[in-house]
PDB file of C-alpha atoms and ligand atoms in Angstrom:
ATOM      1  CA  MET A   1     -11.742  -4.057 -17.964  1.00 90.00           C
ATOM      2  CA  PRO A   2     -10.999  -3.736 -14.232  1.00 96.00           C
ATOM      3  CA  LEU A   3      -7.598  -2.373 -13.227  1.00 98.00           C
ATOM      4  CA  LEU A   4      -7.179  -5.290 -10.865  1.00 98.00           C
ATOM      5  CA  GLU A   5      -9.030  -8.553 -11.142  1.00 98.00           C
ATOM      6  CA  ILE A   6      -8.659 -11.270  -8.529  1.00 98.00           C
ATOM      7  CA  LEU A   7     -10.128 -14.646  -9.343  1.00 98.00           C
ATOM      8  CA  GLY A   8     -10.609 -17.416  -6.800  1.00 98.00           C
ATOM      9  CA  LEU A   9      -7.463 -16.887  -4.735  1.00 98.00           C
ATOM     10  CA  THR A  10      -6.656 -19.575  -2.246  1.00 98.00           C
ATOM     11  CA  GLN A  11      -3.528 -19.544  -0.123  1.00 98.00           C
ATOM     12  CA  ARG A  12      -2.274 -22.349   2.048  1.00 98.00           C
ATOM     13  CA  PHE A  13       0.662 -22.166   4.425  1.00 97.00           C
ATOM     14  CA  GLY A  14       1.409 -25.784   5.241  1.00 95.00           C
ATOM     15  CA  GLY A  15      -1.743 -27.047   6.914  1.00 93.00           C
ATOM     16  CA  LEU A  16      -3.250 -23.579   7.359  1.00 96.00           C
ATOM     17  CA  GLN A  17      -5.637 -22.262   4.731  1.00 97.00           C
ATOM     18  CA  ALA A  18      -5.211 -18.505   5.188  1.00 98.00           C
ATOM     19  CA  LEU A  19      -7.390 -17.518   2.252  1.00 98.00           C
ATOM     20  CA  THR A  20     -10.202 -19.346   0.466  1.00 98.00           C
ATOM     21  CA  ASN A  21     -11.537 -18.514  -2.982  1.00 98.00           C
ATOM     22  CA  PHE A  22     -11.105 -14.745  -2.679  1.00 98.00           C
ATOM     23  CA  THR A  23     -12.481 -12.787  -5.622  1.00 98.00           C
ATOM     24  CA  ALA A  24     -12.502  -9.026  -6.246  1.00 98.00           C
ATOM     25  CA  ALA A  25     -12.430  -6.462  -9.028  1.00 98.00           C
ATOM     26  CA  LEU A  26     -11.129  -2.920  -8.665  1.00 98.00           C
ATOM     27  CA  GLU A  27     -11.668  -0.185 -11.215  1.00 97.00           C
ATOM     28  CA  GLU A  28      -9.290   2.595 -12.209  1.00 95.00           C
ATOM     29  CA  HIS A  29     -10.562   5.224  -9.765  1.00 95.00           C
ATOM     30  CA  ASP A  30     -11.828   3.154  -6.839  1.00 98.00           C
ATOM     31  CA  LEU A  31     -11.171   3.938  -3.208  1.00 98.00           C
ATOM     32  CA  VAL A  32     -12.094   0.736  -1.453  1.00 98.00           C
ATOM     33  CA  GLY A  33     -11.360  -1.134   1.739  1.00 98.00           C
ATOM     34  CA  LEU A  34     -10.668  -4.618   3.002  1.00 98.00           C
ATOM     35  CA  ILE A  35     -11.534  -5.277   6.631  1.00 96.00           C
ATOM     36  CA  GLY A  36     -11.854  -8.214   8.977  1.00 95.00           C
ATOM     37  CA  PRO A  37     -10.683  -9.427  12.383  1.00 94.00           C
ATOM     38  CA  ASN A  38      -7.021 -10.088  13.136  1.00 93.00           C
ATOM     39  CA  GLY A  39      -5.680 -13.112  11.312  1.00 95.00           C
ATOM     40  CA  ALA A  40      -8.525 -13.055   8.774  1.00 97.00           C
ATOM     41  CA  GLY A  41      -6.144 -13.104   5.797  1.00 98.00           C
ATOM     42  CA  LYS A  42      -6.116  -9.425   4.792  1.00 98.00           C
ATOM     43  CA  THR A  43      -2.360  -8.930   4.583  1.00 98.00           C
ATOM     44  CA  THR A  44      -2.126 -12.258   2.767  1.00 98.00           C
ATOM     45  CA  VAL A  45      -4.326 -10.770   0.026  1.00 98.00           C
ATOM     46  CA  PHE A  46      -1.942  -7.825  -0.363  1.00 98.00           C
ATOM     47  CA  ASN A  47       1.113 -10.089  -0.294  1.00 97.00           C
ATOM     48  CA  LEU A  48      -0.409 -12.121  -3.108  1.00 98.00           C
ATOM     49  CA  VAL A  49      -1.454  -9.091  -5.147  1.00 98.00           C
ATOM     50  CA  SER A  50       1.945  -7.412  -4.843  1.00 96.00           C
ATOM     51  CA  GLY A  51       3.837 -10.571  -5.778  1.00 95.00           C
ATOM     52  CA  PHE A  52       5.358 -11.339  -2.374  1.00 94.00           C
ATOM     53  CA  TYR A  53       3.561 -14.689  -2.380  1.00 96.00           C
ATOM     54  CA  THR A  54       2.478 -16.921  -5.233  1.00 97.00           C
ATOM     55  CA  PRO A  55      -1.103 -18.103  -4.771  1.00 97.00           C
ATOM     56  CA  THR A  56      -1.777 -21.776  -4.150  1.00 98.00           C
ATOM     57  CA  GLU A  57      -4.771 -21.396  -6.463  1.00 98.00           C
ATOM     58  CA  GLY A  58      -6.368 -18.600  -8.422  1.00 98.00           C
ATOM     59  CA  ALA A  59      -5.283 -15.736 -10.621  1.00 98.00           C
ATOM     60  CA  ILE A  60      -4.466 -12.051 -10.365  1.00 98.00           C
ATOM     61  CA  VAL A  61      -4.732  -9.855 -13.441  1.00 98.00           C
ATOM     62  CA  PHE A  62      -3.355  -6.335 -13.155  1.00 98.00           C
ATOM     63  CA  ASN A  63      -3.812  -3.909 -15.990  1.00 96.00           C
ATOM     64  CA  GLY A  64      -4.850  -6.772 -18.262  1.00 96.00           C
ATOM     65  CA  ARG A  65      -1.799  -8.879 -17.482  1.00 97.00           C
ATOM     66  CA  PRO A  66      -1.641 -11.993 -15.272  1.00 98.00           C
ATOM     67  CA  THR A  67       0.965 -11.501 -12.551  1.00 97.00           C
ATOM     68  CA  ARG A  68       1.661 -15.130 -11.714  1.00 96.00           C
ATOM     69  CA  GLY A  69       5.388 -15.762 -11.642  1.00 94.00           C
ATOM     70  CA  LEU A  70       6.349 -12.085 -11.470  1.00 94.00           C
ATOM     71  CA  ARG A  71       8.642 -10.842  -8.696  1.00 91.00           C
ATOM     72  CA  PRO A  72       7.481  -8.010  -6.393  1.00 90.00           C
ATOM     73  CA  HIS A  73       9.651  -5.406  -8.171  1.00 86.00           C
ATOM     74  CA  GLN A  74       8.222  -6.478 -11.522  1.00 90.00           C
ATOM     75  CA  VAL A  75       4.674  -6.080 -10.234  1.00 93.00           C
ATOM     76  CA  ALA A  76       5.694  -2.684  -8.813  1.00 90.00           C
ATOM     77  CA  GLY A  77       7.049  -1.758 -12.219  1.00 88.00           C
ATOM     78  CA  MET A  78       3.603  -2.391 -13.715  1.00 93.00           C
ATOM     79  CA  GLY A  79       2.260   0.484 -11.620  1.00 94.00           C
ATOM     80  CA  MET A  80       1.530  -0.872  -8.167  1.00 95.00           C
ATOM     81  CA  ALA A  81       2.878   0.436  -4.865  1.00 94.00           C
ATOM     82  CA  ARG A  82       2.208  -0.592  -1.295  1.00 94.00           C
ATOM     83  CA  THR A  83       2.874   0.230   2.304  1.00 94.00           C
ATOM     84  CA  PHE A  84       3.349  -2.335   5.052  1.00 92.00           C
ATOM     85  CA  GLN A  85       1.475  -3.065   8.250  1.00 89.00           C
ATOM     86  CA  ASN A  86       4.817  -2.762  10.051  1.00 89.00           C
ATOM     87  CA  ILE A  87       6.673   0.191   8.580  1.00 88.00           C
ATOM     88  CA  ARG A  88       9.570  -0.823   6.343  1.00 88.00           C
ATOM     89  CA  LEU A  89      11.751   2.180   5.620  1.00 90.00           C
ATOM     90  CA  TRP A  90      15.469   2.314   4.923  1.00 89.00           C
ATOM     91  CA  ASN A  91      16.314   3.619   8.367  1.00 88.00           C
ATOM     92  CA  ASP A  92      19.907   4.619   7.739  1.00 88.00           C
ATOM     93  CA  MET A  93      19.120   6.793   4.744  1.00 91.00           C
ATOM     94  CA  THR A  94      17.560  10.222   4.897  1.00 94.00           C
ATOM     95  CA  VAL A  95      13.889  10.703   4.188  1.00 96.00           C
ATOM     96  CA  LEU A  96      14.800  12.239   0.833  1.00 94.00           C
ATOM     97  CA  ASP A  97      17.001   9.294  -0.126  1.00 91.00           C
ATOM     98  CA  ASN A  98      14.257   6.850   0.832  1.00 92.00           C
ATOM     99  CA  ILE A  99      12.005   8.522  -1.693  1.00 92.00           C
ATOM    100  CA  ARG A 100      14.723   8.897  -4.334  1.00 89.00           C
ATOM    101  CA  LEU A 101      15.758   5.285  -4.152  1.00 85.00           C
ATOM    102  CA  ALA A 102      12.187   4.069  -4.477  1.00 84.00           C
ATOM    103  CA  GLN A 103      11.903   6.009  -7.711  1.00 79.00           C
ATOM    104  CA  SER A 104      15.200   4.915  -9.136  1.00 69.00           C
ATOM    105  CA  HIS A 105      13.856   1.416  -8.755  1.00 60.00           C
ATOM    106  CA  TRP A 106      10.745   2.415 -10.597  1.00 55.00           C
ATOM    107  CA  LEU A 107      12.866   3.886 -13.388  1.00 55.00           C
ATOM    108  CA  GLY A 108      14.318   0.475 -13.995  1.00 53.00           C
ATOM    109  CA  TYR A 109      17.555   0.639 -12.086  1.00 53.00           C
ATOM    110  CA  GLY A 110      18.493  -2.188  -9.814  1.00 54.00           C
ATOM    111  CA  LEU A 111      19.158  -1.443  -6.200  1.00 55.00           C
ATOM    112  CA  TRP A 112      22.891  -1.754  -6.790  1.00 55.00           C
ATOM    113  CA  ASP A 113      22.867   0.740  -9.626  1.00 55.00           C
ATOM    114  CA  ALA A 114      21.305   3.269  -7.323  1.00 53.00           C
ATOM    115  CA  VAL A 115      23.542   2.477  -4.415  1.00 55.00           C
ATOM    116  CA  TRP A 116      26.700   2.667  -6.515  1.00 57.00           C
ATOM    117  CA  ARG A 117      25.440   5.817  -8.225  1.00 55.00           C
ATOM    118  CA  SER A 118      25.950   4.496 -11.673  1.00 56.00           C
ATOM    119  CA  ARG A 119      26.227   6.981 -14.503  1.00 58.00           C
ATOM    120  CA  ARG A 120      22.713   6.114 -15.581  1.00 61.00           C
ATOM    121  CA  TYR A 121      21.416   7.002 -12.144  1.00 61.00           C
ATOM    122  CA  LEU A 122      23.342  10.256 -11.937  1.00 57.00           C
ATOM    123  CA  ARG A 123      22.040  11.387 -15.297  1.00 62.00           C
ATOM    124  CA  THR A 124      18.415  11.376 -14.133  1.00 69.00           C
ATOM    125  CA  GLU A 125      19.123  12.212 -10.552  1.00 76.00           C
ATOM    126  CA  LYS A 126      17.974  15.809 -10.928  1.00 79.00           C
ATOM    127  CA  SER A 127      14.498  14.895 -12.151  1.00 82.00           C
ATOM    128  CA  VAL A 128      14.238  12.203  -9.482  1.00 85.00           C
ATOM    129  CA  GLU A 129      15.166  14.709  -6.817  1.00 87.00           C
ATOM    130  CA  LYS A 130      12.627  17.217  -8.108  1.00 89.00           C
ATOM    131  CA  LYS A 131       9.843  14.632  -8.086  1.00 89.00           C
ATOM    132  CA  SER A 132      10.883  13.459  -4.610  1.00 92.00           C
ATOM    133  CA  ARG A 133      10.728  16.942  -3.190  1.00 94.00           C
ATOM    134  CA  GLU A 134       7.309  17.498  -4.749  1.00 93.00           C
ATOM    135  CA  VAL A 135       5.917  14.363  -3.167  1.00 93.00           C
ATOM    136  CA  LEU A 136       7.445  15.249   0.189  1.00 95.00           C
ATOM    137  CA  GLU A 137       5.816  18.642  -0.028  1.00 94.00           C
ATOM    138  CA  ILE A 138       2.417  17.114  -0.836  1.00 91.00           C
ATOM    139  CA  MET A 139       2.788  14.964   2.252  1.00 93.00           C
ATOM    140  CA  SER A 140       3.814  17.940   4.420  1.00 93.00           C
ATOM    141  CA  LEU A 141       7.255  16.427   5.010  1.00 97.00           C
ATOM    142  CA  THR A 142       9.467  19.228   3.684  1.00 97.00           C
ATOM    143  CA  ASP A 143      10.872  19.961   7.138  1.00 97.00           C
ATOM    144  CA  TYR A 144      12.151  16.403   7.508  1.00 98.00           C
ATOM    145  CA  VAL A 145      13.938  15.671   4.214  1.00 96.00           C
ATOM    146  CA  GLU A 146      17.375  15.365   5.819  1.00 96.00           C
ATOM    147  CA  GLU A 147      16.235  13.374   8.864  1.00 97.00           C
ATOM    148  CA  LEU A 148      16.672   9.634   9.291  1.00 97.00           C
ATOM    149  CA  PRO A 149      13.269   7.922   9.498  1.00 96.00           C
ATOM    150  CA  LYS A 150      14.208   6.144  12.720  1.00 95.00           C
ATOM    151  CA  ASN A 151      14.533   9.542  14.459  1.00 96.00           C
ATOM    152  CA  LEU A 152      11.039  10.661  13.475  1.00 96.00           C
ATOM    153  CA  PRO A 153       7.850  10.187  15.489  1.00 95.00           C
ATOM    154  CA  TYR A 154       5.818   7.182  14.409  1.00 93.00           C
ATOM    155  CA  GLY A 155       3.119   9.235  12.664  1.00 93.00           C
ATOM    156  CA  LEU A 156       5.716  10.900  10.452  1.00 95.00           C
ATOM    157  CA  GLN A 157       7.344   7.577   9.606  1.00 95.00           C
ATOM    158  CA  ARG A 158       3.959   6.372   8.377  1.00 94.00           C
ATOM    159  CA  ARG A 159       3.690   9.482   6.234  1.00 95.00           C
ATOM    160  CA  VAL A 160       7.170   8.940   4.780  1.00 96.00           C
ATOM    161  CA  GLU A 161       6.200   5.419   3.821  1.00 94.00           C
ATOM    162  CA  LEU A 162       3.099   6.716   2.091  1.00 95.00           C
ATOM    163  CA  ALA A 163       5.186   9.362   0.303  1.00 95.00           C
ATOM    164  CA  ARG A 164       7.610   6.697  -0.860  1.00 93.00           C
ATOM    165  CA  ALA A 165       4.802   4.596  -2.322  1.00 93.00           C
ATOM    166  CA  LEU A 166       3.284   7.629  -3.982  1.00 93.00           C
ATOM    167  CA  SER A 167       6.582   8.755  -5.488  1.00 92.00           C
ATOM    168  CA  THR A 168       6.575   5.798  -7.882  1.00 89.00           C
ATOM    169  CA  SER A 169       3.425   7.207  -9.541  1.00 90.00           C
ATOM    170  CA  PRO A 170       1.372   4.043  -9.031  1.00 94.00           C
ATOM    171  CA  ARG A 171      -1.978   3.361 -10.674  1.00 96.00           C
ATOM    172  CA  LEU A 172      -2.863   1.155  -7.725  1.00 98.00           C
ATOM    173  CA  LEU A 173      -1.850   2.003  -4.187  1.00 97.00           C
ATOM    174  CA  LEU A 174      -2.217  -0.676  -1.500  1.00 98.00           C
ATOM    175  CA  LEU A 175      -2.220   0.573   2.084  1.00 97.00           C
ATOM    176  CA  ASP A 176      -1.934  -2.019   4.837  1.00 97.00           C
ATOM    177  CA  GLU A 177      -3.322  -0.479   8.026  1.00 96.00           C
ATOM    178  CA  PRO A 178      -2.026   3.046   7.373  1.00 96.00           C
ATOM    179  CA  ALA A 179      -3.593   4.336  10.603  1.00 96.00           C
ATOM    180  CA  ALA A 180      -2.155   1.628  12.846  1.00 94.00           C
ATOM    181  CA  GLY A 181      -0.505   3.156  15.887  1.00 92.00           C
ATOM    182  CA  LEU A 182      -1.501   6.734  15.041  1.00 94.00           C
ATOM    183  CA  ASN A 183      -3.021   9.129  17.557  1.00 94.00           C
ATOM    184  CA  SER A 184      -6.329  10.734  16.677  1.00 93.00           C
ATOM    185  CA  ALA A 185      -4.821  13.970  15.318  1.00 94.00           C
ATOM    186  CA  ASP A 186      -2.530  11.931  13.062  1.00 94.00           C
ATOM    187  CA  VAL A 187      -5.493   9.825  11.917  1.00 96.00           C
ATOM    188  CA  ASP A 188      -7.359  12.975  10.876  1.00 95.00           C
ATOM    189  CA  GLY A 189      -4.257  14.149   9.012  1.00 94.00           C
ATOM    190  CA  LEU A 190      -3.925  10.781   7.290  1.00 95.00           C
ATOM    191  CA  ILE A 191      -7.551  10.851   6.139  1.00 96.00           C
ATOM    192  CA  LYS A 192      -6.951  14.285   4.616  1.00 94.00           C
ATOM    193  CA  HIS A 193      -3.762  13.165   2.886  1.00 93.00           C
ATOM    194  CA  ILE A 194      -5.376  10.051   1.423  1.00 96.00           C
ATOM    195  CA  ARG A 195      -8.365  12.001   0.190  1.00 95.00           C
ATOM    196  CA  TRP A 196      -6.079  14.591  -1.346  1.00 92.00           C
ATOM    197  CA  ILE A 197      -3.957  11.936  -3.079  1.00 93.00           C
ATOM    198  CA  TYR A 198      -7.085  10.285  -4.413  1.00 96.00           C
ATOM    199  CA  ASP A 199      -8.587  13.531  -5.731  1.00 93.00           C
ATOM    200  CA  GLN A 200      -5.338  14.808  -7.158  1.00 90.00           C
ATOM    201  CA  PHE A 201      -3.901  11.739  -8.878  1.00 90.00           C
ATOM    202  CA  HIS A 202      -7.048   9.817  -9.863  1.00 88.00           C
ATOM    203  CA  ILE A 203      -5.483   6.548  -8.842  1.00 96.00           C
ATOM    204  CA  CYS A 204      -7.044   3.451  -7.366  1.00 98.00           C
ATOM    205  CA  ILE A 205      -6.532   3.054  -3.617  1.00 98.00           C
ATOM    206  CA  TRP A 206      -7.192  -0.171  -1.739  1.00 98.00           C
ATOM    207  CA  MET A 207      -6.747  -0.138   2.000  1.00 98.00           C
ATOM    208  CA  ILE A 208      -6.787  -2.562   4.853  1.00 98.00           C
ATOM    209  CA  GLU A 209      -7.730  -0.700   7.985  1.00 96.00           C
ATOM    210  CA  HIS A 210      -8.880  -1.445  11.480  1.00 89.00           C
ATOM    211  CA  GLN A 211      -9.874   2.079  12.392  1.00 91.00           C
ATOM    212  CA  MET A 212     -13.461   2.324  11.278  1.00 90.00           C
ATOM    213  CA  LYS A 213     -13.319   6.102  11.178  1.00 92.00           C
ATOM    214  CA  VAL A 214     -10.808   5.844   8.324  1.00 96.00           C
ATOM    215  CA  VAL A 215     -12.623   3.292   6.154  1.00 95.00           C
ATOM    216  CA  MET A 216     -16.062   4.699   6.874  1.00 93.00           C
ATOM    217  CA  SER A 217     -15.067   8.209   5.883  1.00 94.00           C
ATOM    218  CA  LEU A 218     -12.954   7.288   2.838  1.00 97.00           C
ATOM    219  CA  CYS A 219     -14.088   4.055   1.219  1.00 98.00           C
ATOM    220  CA  GLN A 220     -16.800   3.712  -1.414  1.00 98.00           C
ATOM    221  CA  ARG A 221     -17.085  -0.046  -0.902  1.00 97.00           C
ATOM    222  CA  LEU A 222     -15.775  -2.572   1.579  1.00 97.00           C
ATOM    223  CA  ALA A 223     -15.152  -6.277   1.535  1.00 97.00           C
ATOM    224  CA  VAL A 224     -15.069  -8.150   4.830  1.00 97.00           C
ATOM    225  CA  ILE A 225     -13.145 -11.367   5.323  1.00 97.00           C
ATOM    226  CA  ASP A 226     -13.187 -13.692   8.279  1.00 96.00           C
ATOM    227  CA  PHE A 227     -11.113 -16.870   8.522  1.00 96.00           C
ATOM    228  CA  GLY A 228      -9.993 -16.345   4.937  1.00 97.00           C
ATOM    229  CA  ARG A 229     -13.493 -16.164   3.477  1.00 97.00           C
ATOM    230  CA  THR A 230     -15.437 -13.175   2.185  1.00 98.00           C
ATOM    231  CA  ILE A 231     -18.442 -12.762   4.451  1.00 96.00           C
ATOM    232  CA  ALA A 232     -19.788  -9.458   3.109  1.00 96.00           C
ATOM    233  CA  THR A 233     -19.311  -6.743   0.501  1.00 97.00           C
ATOM    234  CA  GLY A 234     -21.086  -3.409   0.263  1.00 97.00           C
ATOM    235  CA  THR A 235     -21.045   0.253   1.142  1.00 97.00           C
ATOM    236  CA  PRO A 236     -19.744   1.246   4.570  1.00 95.00           C
ATOM    237  CA  ALA A 237     -23.329   1.773   5.764  1.00 94.00           C
ATOM    238  CA  GLU A 238     -24.407  -1.662   4.512  1.00 95.00           C
ATOM    239  CA  ILE A 239     -21.388  -3.290   6.126  1.00 95.00           C
ATOM    240  CA  GLN A 240     -21.980  -1.635   9.495  1.00 91.00           C
ATOM    241  CA  ALA A 241     -25.536  -2.985   9.550  1.00 92.00           C
ATOM    242  CA  ASN A 242     -24.650  -6.500   8.336  1.00 93.00           C
ATOM    243  CA  PRO A 243     -25.353  -9.156  11.002  1.00 91.00           C
ATOM    244  CA  ALA A 244     -22.625 -11.513   9.724  1.00 90.00           C
ATOM    245  CA  VAL A 245     -20.074  -8.714  10.046  1.00 91.00           C
ATOM    246  CA  ILE A 246     -21.203  -7.710  13.512  1.00 88.00           C
ATOM    247  CA  ASN A 247     -21.020 -11.355  14.514  1.00 88.00           C
ATOM    248  CA  ALA A 248     -17.470 -11.727  13.148  1.00 86.00           C
ATOM    249  CA  TYR A 249     -16.386  -8.721  15.146  1.00 82.00           C
ATOM    250  CA  LEU A 250     -18.039  -9.762  18.431  1.00 69.00           C
ATOM    251  CA  GLY A 251     -15.423  -9.550  21.100  1.00 59.00           C
ATOM    252  CA  ASP A 252     -13.335  -7.357  18.810  1.00 60.00           C
ATOM    253  CA  ASP A 253     -13.637  -3.710  19.876  1.00 54.00           C
ATOM    254  CA  THR A 254     -12.547  -2.160  16.584  1.00 56.00           C
ATOM    255  CA  LEU A 255     -15.955  -1.895  14.910  1.00 52.00           C
TER     256      LEU A 255
HETATM  257  N1  ADP B   1       4.146 -16.463   5.527  1.00 72.49           N
HETATM  258  C1  ADP B   1       3.271 -17.092   6.316  1.00 72.49           C
HETATM  259  N2  ADP B   1       3.526 -18.335   6.777  1.00 72.49           N
HETATM  260  C2  ADP B   1       2.642 -18.984   7.556  1.00 72.49           C
HETATM  261  N3  ADP B   1       1.467 -18.475   7.964  1.00 72.49           N
HETATM  262  C3  ADP B   1       1.169 -17.239   7.555  1.00 72.49           C
HETATM  263  C4  ADP B   1       2.039 -16.478   6.711  1.00 72.49           C
HETATM  264  N4  ADP B   1       1.462 -15.283   6.460  1.00 72.49           N
HETATM  265  C5  ADP B   1       0.292 -15.283   7.111  1.00 72.49           C
HETATM  266  N5  ADP B   1       0.104 -16.455   7.762  1.00 72.49           N
HETATM  267  C6  ADP B   1      -1.084 -16.827   8.551  1.00 72.49           C
HETATM  268  O1  ADP B   1      -2.223 -16.608   7.755  1.00 72.49           O
HETATM  269  C7  ADP B   1      -3.303 -16.095   8.532  1.00 72.49           C
HETATM  270  C8  ADP B   1      -3.723 -14.763   7.972  1.00 72.49           C
HETATM  271  O2  ADP B   1      -2.691 -13.813   8.224  1.00 72.49           O
HETATM  272  P1  ADP B   1      -2.772 -12.327   7.724  1.00 72.49           P
HETATM  273  O3  ADP B   1      -3.077 -12.318   6.272  1.00 72.49           O
HETATM  274  O4  ADP B   1      -1.531 -11.648   8.152  1.00 72.49           O
HETATM  275  O5  ADP B   1      -4.041 -11.772   8.557  1.00 72.49           O
HETATM  276  P2  ADP B   1      -4.554 -10.291   8.769  1.00 72.49           P
HETATM  277  O6  ADP B   1      -3.707  -9.361   7.961  1.00 72.49           O
HETATM  278  O7  ADP B   1      -5.976 -10.308   8.354  1.00 72.49           O
HETATM  279  O8  ADP B   1      -4.438 -10.029  10.248  1.00 72.49           O
HETATM  280  C9  ADP B   1      -2.786 -16.017   9.966  1.00 72.49           C
HETATM  281  O9  ADP B   1      -3.182 -17.184  10.629  1.00 72.49           O
HETATM  282  C10 ADP B   1      -1.281 -15.969   9.792  1.00 72.49           C
HETATM  283  O10 ADP B   1      -0.628 -16.494  10.905  1.00 72.49           O
HETATM  284 MG1   MG B   2      -2.534  -7.784   8.482  1.00 72.49          MG
END
């Protein structure tokens, strides 16, 4: 049984059909990519999978369970974490608190419990803090635990967001353009971190990425969408040589 099974997803926004009959299956230890030109519908796929949108048509089965009707935090609680194309961190909390709060959510506390430091929260706070510091160390962020994300360079903010997702111990990690806006040294660092996470935790990673260096060096398989439709699937080498893909990217300098 696949970890994530997506069957015939279609998403309409008013008159716009952003996604048409999208199908995919991801196994437990896959590291795979989703690519396509701007506006192709990639982020829409992640918003559907993570429960931010409810599909117009189709089904998503995660870990054997259909997710239709579940709220994003409920889907997260099933073992899924994501990052966003535009970084979404709690900017007025320290890096450490960003990570701690993400986990308290995972442990079943509501946001308000955590914020009000309920007794329940305080009781497990020590283990949460320990786990948070471990994840921050893995992500080479130990020097920044007391900083506010908004004061960090962009590349570090991206890393904090990845650390936050990782801290919830997901079985499936969705990364929406993790290399967006990074300089080339940061991109190399990101590739190393993702590979390390993958090797160490044996989780499934699915990424949307425009920087071909990242997907080509990390992903085992890619799916390409254009105007909401899958136009190709295959290994990175197969995708790079696929005429339909090259055609979709004509005029787009990312490939
Ligand atoms: N919440 C929304 N409401 C209306 N249109 C949307 C919404 N989300 C995405 N779209 C539209 O759907 C299409 C696909 O968007 P998106 O999935 O963000 O593309 P990508 O991530 O591939 O660049 C775009 O035309 C976008 O404007
Ligand atoms: Mg997008």
